[in-house]
Amino acid sequence: MAQIAVVYHSGYGHTQRLAQAVAEGAGAQLVAIDADGNLPEGGWETLAAASAIIFGSPTYMAGPSWQFKKFADASSKPWFSQAWKDKLFAGFTNSASTNGDKQITLDYLFHLAMQHGGIWVGNGMMPANSKAATRNDVNWIGSFSGAMSQSPSDASAAEMFPGDLETGKQFGQRVADVARRLDR
């Protein structure tokens, strides 16, 4: 069975809630990047043992949080030894605006995975883009390269849209399915 890790930073709890949904779908272990940009004890070992790593960061000012970037820079140690080469990777993000330049964050996560010699898994979901679509539909934002969610700036993490959380869960399931098919 594939070992999957979700490594993420969350500033206000929304990205954490999405990370929990992704981890639930993937049967993954959560590795939270703290407010200082550090992993918990054993975090690097969890990522080393994982066959798939799912990155998660809020989108702040058109990119991932500085805490996530600090983690990414610290990943130069496994990069140098190519320790994560051929692992599966995927990514997700959340921001207050519907667009909010979330694609730039997913692109950053993708390029980080490519630096590590990884194999990227997109979400594989059709968008909910009909006139009848609502924010409670799966993939209502219409992302293909990873999971995206939107949390109004005045909404608590408990008020996240059910469609976003279900998108995260199904996204996690997809990563786990791909890992099983590739026997990782």
PDB file of C-alpha atoms in Angstrom:
ATOM      1  CA  MET A   1       0.000   0.000   0.000  1.00  0.00           C
ATOM      2  CA  ALA A   2       1.268   3.449  -0.937  1.00  0.00           C
ATOM      3  CA  GLN A   3       2.424   5.785   1.793  1.00  0.00           C
ATOM      4  CA  ILE A   4       1.165   9.266   1.066  1.00  0.00           C
ATOM      5  CA  ALA A   5       2.043  12.460   2.920  1.00  0.00           C
ATOM      6  CA  VAL A   6       0.289  15.818   2.753  1.00  0.00           C
ATOM      7  CA  VAL A   7       2.748  18.580   3.659  1.00  0.00           C
ATOM      8  CA  TYR A   8       1.061  21.948   3.998  1.00  0.00           C
ATOM      9  CA  HIS A   9       1.046  25.358   5.602  1.00  0.00           C
ATOM     10  CA  SER A  10      -2.147  27.066   6.732  1.00  0.00           C
ATOM     11  CA  GLY A  11      -2.295  30.614   7.996  1.00  0.00           C
ATOM     12  CA  TYR A  12      -5.927  30.871   9.087  1.00  0.00           C
ATOM     13  CA  GLY A  13      -7.190  27.278   9.120  1.00  0.00           C
ATOM     14  CA  HIS A  14      -8.783  27.116   5.665  1.00  0.00           C
ATOM     15  CA  THR A  15      -5.842  25.376   3.983  1.00  0.00           C
ATOM     16  CA  GLN A  16      -5.592  23.034   6.972  1.00  0.00           C
ATOM     17  CA  ARG A  17      -9.235  22.047   6.540  1.00  0.00           C
ATOM     18  CA  LEU A  18      -8.621  21.397   2.825  1.00  0.00           C
ATOM     19  CA  ALA A  19      -5.478  19.415   3.724  1.00  0.00           C
ATOM     20  CA  GLN A  20      -7.567  17.262   6.063  1.00  0.00           C
ATOM     21  CA  ALA A  21     -10.058  16.551   3.256  1.00  0.00           C
ATOM     22  CA  VAL A  22      -7.232  15.673   0.838  1.00  0.00           C
ATOM     23  CA  ALA A  23      -5.602  13.421   3.455  1.00  0.00           C
ATOM     24  CA  GLU A  24      -8.924  11.721   4.170  1.00  0.00           C
ATOM     25  CA  GLY A  25      -9.382  10.910   0.498  1.00  0.00           C
ATOM     26  CA  ALA A  26      -5.800   9.716   0.076  1.00  0.00           C
ATOM     27  CA  GLY A  27      -5.468   7.878   3.371  1.00  0.00           C
ATOM     28  CA  ALA A  28      -2.467  10.144   3.911  1.00  0.00           C
ATOM     29  CA  GLN A  29      -0.469  11.383   6.859  1.00  0.00           C
ATOM     30  CA  LEU A  30      -0.582  15.123   7.529  1.00  0.00           C
ATOM     31  CA  VAL A  31       2.667  17.037   7.982  1.00  0.00           C
ATOM     32  CA  ALA A  32       1.941  20.627   9.049  1.00  0.00           C
ATOM     33  CA  ILE A  33       4.459  23.381   8.376  1.00  0.00           C
ATOM     34  CA  ASP A  34       4.362  25.635  11.437  1.00  0.00           C
ATOM     35  CA  ALA A  35       4.105  29.428  11.627  1.00  0.00           C
ATOM     36  CA  ASP A  36       7.903  29.669  11.464  1.00  0.00           C
ATOM     37  CA  GLY A  37       8.122  27.545   8.294  1.00  0.00           C
ATOM     38  CA  ASN A  38       9.424  24.401  10.018  1.00  0.00           C
ATOM     39  CA  LEU A  39       8.306  20.794   9.897  1.00  0.00           C
ATOM     40  CA  PRO A  40       7.400  18.900  13.055  1.00  0.00           C
ATOM     41  CA  GLU A  41       9.787  16.349  14.486  1.00  0.00           C
ATOM     42  CA  GLY A  42       9.879  13.372  12.139  1.00  0.00           C
ATOM     43  CA  GLY A  43       8.414  15.385   9.256  1.00  0.00           C
ATOM     44  CA  TRP A  44      11.393  14.994   6.935  1.00  0.00           C
ATOM     45  CA  GLU A  45      11.462  11.249   7.650  1.00  0.00           C
ATOM     46  CA  THR A  46       7.745  10.989   6.830  1.00  0.00           C
ATOM     47  CA  LEU A  47       8.346  12.683   3.474  1.00  0.00           C
ATOM     48  CA  ALA A  48      11.364  10.457   2.766  1.00  0.00           C
ATOM     49  CA  ALA A  49       9.283   7.330   3.392  1.00  0.00           C
ATOM     50  CA  ALA A  50       6.299   8.512   1.327  1.00  0.00           C
ATOM     51  CA  SER A  51       5.775   7.274  -2.201  1.00  0.00           C
ATOM     52  CA  ALA A  52       3.584  10.310  -2.908  1.00  0.00           C
ATOM     53  CA  ILE A  53       3.816  13.834  -1.509  1.00  0.00           C
ATOM     54  CA  ILE A  54       0.924  16.256  -1.803  1.00  0.00           C
ATOM     55  CA  PHE A  55       1.890  19.908  -1.306  1.00  0.00           C
ATOM     56  CA  GLY A  56      -0.555  22.462   0.090  1.00  0.00           C
ATOM     57  CA  SER A  57      -0.271  26.196   0.631  1.00  0.00           C
ATOM     58  CA  PRO A  58      -2.579  29.167   0.800  1.00  0.00           C
ATOM     59  CA  THR A  59      -2.165  31.665  -2.005  1.00  0.00           C
ATOM     60  CA  TYR A  60      -0.899  34.949  -0.589  1.00  0.00           C
ATOM     61  CA  MET A  61       0.110  37.837  -2.827  1.00  0.00           C
ATOM     62  CA  ALA A  62       0.114  35.666  -5.991  1.00  0.00           C
ATOM     63  CA  GLY A  63       2.074  32.732  -4.629  1.00  0.00           C
ATOM     64  CA  PRO A  64       2.548  30.289  -1.780  1.00  0.00           C
ATOM     65  CA  SER A  65       3.076  31.506   1.776  1.00  0.00           C
ATOM     66  CA  TRP A  66       6.602  32.357   2.907  1.00  0.00           C
ATOM     67  CA  GLN A  67       6.381  29.486   5.384  1.00  0.00           C
ATOM     68  CA  PHE A  68       5.825  27.046   2.524  1.00  0.00           C
ATOM     69  CA  LYS A  69       8.667  28.651   0.563  1.00  0.00           C
ATOM     70  CA  LYS A  70      10.978  28.198   3.557  1.00  0.00           C
ATOM     71  CA  PHE A  71      10.089  24.485   3.558  1.00  0.00           C
ATOM     72  CA  ALA A  72      10.653  24.361  -0.217  1.00  0.00           C
ATOM     73  CA  ASP A  73      14.087  25.943   0.148  1.00  0.00           C
ATOM     74  CA  ALA A  74      14.946  23.501   2.943  1.00  0.00           C
ATOM     75  CA  SER A  75      14.012  20.638   0.602  1.00  0.00           C
ATOM     76  CA  SER A  76      17.278  21.326  -1.226  1.00  0.00           C
ATOM     77  CA  LYS A  77      18.860  18.586   0.922  1.00  0.00           C
ATOM     78  CA  PRO A  78      16.697  15.799  -0.560  1.00  0.00           C
ATOM     79  CA  TRP A  79      16.959  17.565  -3.935  1.00  0.00           C
ATOM     80  CA  PHE A  80      20.773  17.428  -3.860  1.00  0.00           C
ATOM     81  CA  SER A  81      20.745  13.669  -3.302  1.00  0.00           C
ATOM     82  CA  GLN A  82      17.712  13.184  -5.585  1.00  0.00           C
ATOM     83  CA  ALA A  83      15.989  11.442  -2.672  1.00  0.00           C
ATOM     84  CA  TRP A  84      12.504  12.312  -3.938  1.00  0.00           C
ATOM     85  CA  LYS A  85      13.145  11.420  -7.593  1.00  0.00           C
ATOM     86  CA  ASP A  86      10.249   9.516  -9.204  1.00  0.00           C
ATOM     87  CA  LYS A  87       7.880  10.063  -6.279  1.00  0.00           C
ATOM     88  CA  LEU A  88       4.352  11.110  -7.155  1.00  0.00           C
ATOM     89  CA  PHE A  89       3.497  14.734  -6.357  1.00  0.00           C
ATOM     90  CA  ALA A  90       0.313  16.796  -6.386  1.00  0.00           C
ATOM     91  CA  GLY A  91      -0.796  20.113  -4.940  1.00  0.00           C
ATOM     92  CA  PHE A  92      -3.649  22.243  -3.668  1.00  0.00           C
ATOM     93  CA  THR A  93      -4.281  25.813  -2.579  1.00  0.00           C
ATOM     94  CA  ASN A  94      -6.881  28.133  -1.100  1.00  0.00           C
ATOM     95  CA  SER A  95      -7.379  31.896  -1.264  1.00  0.00           C
ATOM     96  CA  ALA A  96     -10.056  34.445  -0.453  1.00  0.00           C
ATOM     97  CA  SER A  97     -10.744  35.444  -4.064  1.00  0.00           C
ATOM     98  CA  THR A  98     -12.294  33.155  -6.636  1.00  0.00           C
ATOM     99  CA  ASN A  99      -9.243  33.485  -8.863  1.00  0.00           C
ATOM    100  CA  GLY A 100      -6.784  35.029  -6.459  1.00  0.00           C
ATOM    101  CA  ASP A 101      -3.913  33.871  -8.688  1.00  0.00           C
ATOM    102  CA  LYS A 102      -4.232  30.350  -7.290  1.00  0.00           C
ATOM    103  CA  GLN A 103      -2.875  28.916 -10.550  1.00  0.00           C
ATOM    104  CA  ILE A 104       0.462  30.600  -9.858  1.00  0.00           C
ATOM    105  CA  THR A 105       0.662  28.768  -6.529  1.00  0.00           C
ATOM    106  CA  LEU A 106      -0.158  25.443  -8.189  1.00  0.00           C
ATOM    107  CA  ASP A 107       2.467  26.185 -10.848  1.00  0.00           C
ATOM    108  CA  TYR A 108       5.006  26.859  -8.071  1.00  0.00           C
ATOM    109  CA  LEU A 109       4.142  23.536  -6.418  1.00  0.00           C
ATOM    110  CA  PHE A 110       4.393  21.766  -9.795  1.00  0.00           C
ATOM    111  CA  HIS A 111       7.801  23.274 -10.519  1.00  0.00           C
ATOM    112  CA  LEU A 112       9.040  22.346  -7.050  1.00  0.00           C
ATOM    113  CA  ALA A 113       7.992  18.750  -7.761  1.00  0.00           C
ATOM    114  CA  MET A 114       9.758  18.879 -11.129  1.00  0.00           C
ATOM    115  CA  GLN A 115      12.939  20.155  -9.444  1.00  0.00           C
ATOM    116  CA  HIS A 116      12.801  16.994  -7.346  1.00  0.00           C
ATOM    117  CA  GLY A 117      12.389  14.781 -10.420  1.00  0.00           C
ATOM    118  CA  GLY A 118       8.824  13.922  -9.462  1.00  0.00           C
ATOM    119  CA  ILE A 119       5.759  12.799 -11.374  1.00  0.00           C
ATOM    120  CA  TRP A 120       2.785  15.196 -11.137  1.00  0.00           C
ATOM    121  CA  VAL A 121      -0.820  14.106 -10.644  1.00  0.00           C
ATOM    122  CA  GLY A 122      -3.550  16.571 -11.643  1.00  0.00           C
ATOM    123  CA  ASN A 123      -7.078  16.387 -10.303  1.00  0.00           C
ATOM    124  CA  GLY A 124      -8.671  14.556 -13.246  1.00  0.00           C
ATOM    125  CA  MET A 125     -12.059  16.174 -12.589  1.00  0.00           C
ATOM    126  CA  MET A 126     -14.416  17.839 -14.968  1.00  0.00           C
ATOM    127  CA  PRO A 127     -15.287  21.405 -13.975  1.00  0.00           C
ATOM    128  CA  ALA A 128     -18.710  22.377 -12.694  1.00  0.00           C
ATOM    129  CA  ASN A 129     -19.186  25.113 -15.271  1.00  0.00           C
ATOM    130  CA  SER A 130     -22.840  24.995 -16.274  1.00  0.00           C
ATOM    131  CA  LYS A 131     -25.388  27.701 -15.474  1.00  0.00           C
ATOM    132  CA  ALA A 132     -26.774  25.457 -12.741  1.00  0.00           C
ATOM    133  CA  ALA A 133     -23.383  25.033 -11.030  1.00  0.00           C
ATOM    134  CA  THR A 134     -22.933  26.342  -7.496  1.00  0.00           C
ATOM    135  CA  ARG A 135     -20.076  26.703  -5.040  1.00  0.00           C
ATOM    136  CA  ASN A 136     -21.222  23.445  -3.479  1.00  0.00           C
ATOM    137  CA  ASP A 137     -20.351  21.472  -6.624  1.00  0.00           C
ATOM    138  CA  VAL A 138     -17.144  19.507  -7.009  1.00  0.00           C
ATOM    139  CA  ASN A 139     -14.434  21.457  -8.870  1.00  0.00           C
ATOM    140  CA  TRP A 140     -16.652  24.529  -9.195  1.00  0.00           C
ATOM    141  CA  ILE A 141     -13.526  26.672  -9.661  1.00  0.00           C
ATOM    142  CA  GLY A 142     -12.542  24.577 -12.677  1.00  0.00           C
ATOM    143  CA  SER A 143      -8.965  23.623 -11.882  1.00  0.00           C
ATOM    144  CA  PHE A 144      -7.153  20.809 -13.659  1.00  0.00           C
ATOM    145  CA  SER A 145      -3.582  20.920 -12.336  1.00  0.00           C
ATOM    146  CA  GLY A 146      -4.519  20.483  -8.679  1.00  0.00           C
ATOM    147  CA  ALA A 147      -7.245  21.220  -6.167  1.00  0.00           C
ATOM    148  CA  MET A 148      -8.341  24.794  -5.543  1.00  0.00           C
ATOM    149  CA  SER A 149     -10.704  26.173  -2.937  1.00  0.00           C
ATOM    150  CA  GLN A 150     -12.038  29.624  -2.163  1.00  0.00           C
ATOM    151  CA  SER A 151     -12.817  30.970   1.289  1.00  0.00           C
ATOM    152  CA  PRO A 152     -14.331  34.439   1.568  1.00  0.00           C
ATOM    153  CA  SER A 153     -12.078  36.728   3.601  1.00  0.00           C
ATOM    154  CA  ASP A 154     -14.717  37.082   6.305  1.00  0.00           C
ATOM    155  CA  ALA A 155     -15.511  33.337   6.534  1.00  0.00           C
ATOM    156  CA  SER A 156     -14.094  31.016   9.158  1.00  0.00           C
ATOM    157  CA  ALA A 157     -12.553  27.681   8.237  1.00  0.00           C
ATOM    158  CA  ALA A 158     -15.757  26.038   9.513  1.00  0.00           C
ATOM    159  CA  GLU A 159     -17.669  27.908   6.787  1.00  0.00           C
ATOM    160  CA  MET A 160     -15.761  26.437   3.836  1.00  0.00           C
ATOM    161  CA  PHE A 161     -17.896  25.365   0.906  1.00  0.00           C
ATOM    162  CA  PRO A 162     -18.811  21.658   0.918  1.00  0.00           C
ATOM    163  CA  GLY A 163     -17.930  21.442  -2.781  1.00  0.00           C
ATOM    164  CA  ASP A 164     -14.363  22.552  -2.062  1.00  0.00           C
ATOM    165  CA  LEU A 165     -13.934  19.982   0.697  1.00  0.00           C
ATOM    166  CA  GLU A 166     -15.392  17.237  -1.489  1.00  0.00           C
ATOM    167  CA  THR A 167     -13.084  18.342  -4.308  1.00  0.00           C
ATOM    168  CA  GLY A 168     -10.158  17.948  -1.894  1.00  0.00           C
ATOM    169  CA  LYS A 169     -11.331  14.517  -0.809  1.00  0.00           C
ATOM    170  CA  GLN A 170     -11.786  13.289  -4.387  1.00  0.00           C
ATOM    171  CA  PHE A 171      -8.422  14.794  -5.327  1.00  0.00           C
ATOM    172  CA  GLY A 172      -6.764  12.831  -2.520  1.00  0.00           C
ATOM    173  CA  GLN A 173      -8.531   9.669  -3.716  1.00  0.00           C
ATOM    174  CA  ARG A 174      -7.176  10.262  -7.222  1.00  0.00           C
ATOM    175  CA  VAL A 175      -3.596  10.559  -5.964  1.00  0.00           C
ATOM    176  CA  ALA A 176      -4.040   7.341  -3.956  1.00  0.00           C
ATOM    177  CA  ASP A 177      -5.559   5.559  -6.986  1.00  0.00           C
ATOM    178  CA  VAL A 178      -2.684   6.627  -9.225  1.00  0.00           C
ATOM    179  CA  ALA A 179      -0.182   5.511  -6.583  1.00  0.00           C
ATOM    180  CA  ARG A 180      -1.876   2.096  -6.391  1.00  0.00           C
ATOM    181  CA  ARG A 181      -1.951   1.724 -10.179  1.00  0.00           C
ATOM    182  CA  LEU A 182       1.737   2.535 -10.370  1.00  0.00           C
ATOM    183  CA  ASP A 183       2.328   0.283  -7.345  1.00  0.00           C
ATOM    184  CA  ARG A 184       4.055   2.991  -5.327  1.00  0.00           C
TER     185      ARG A 184
END
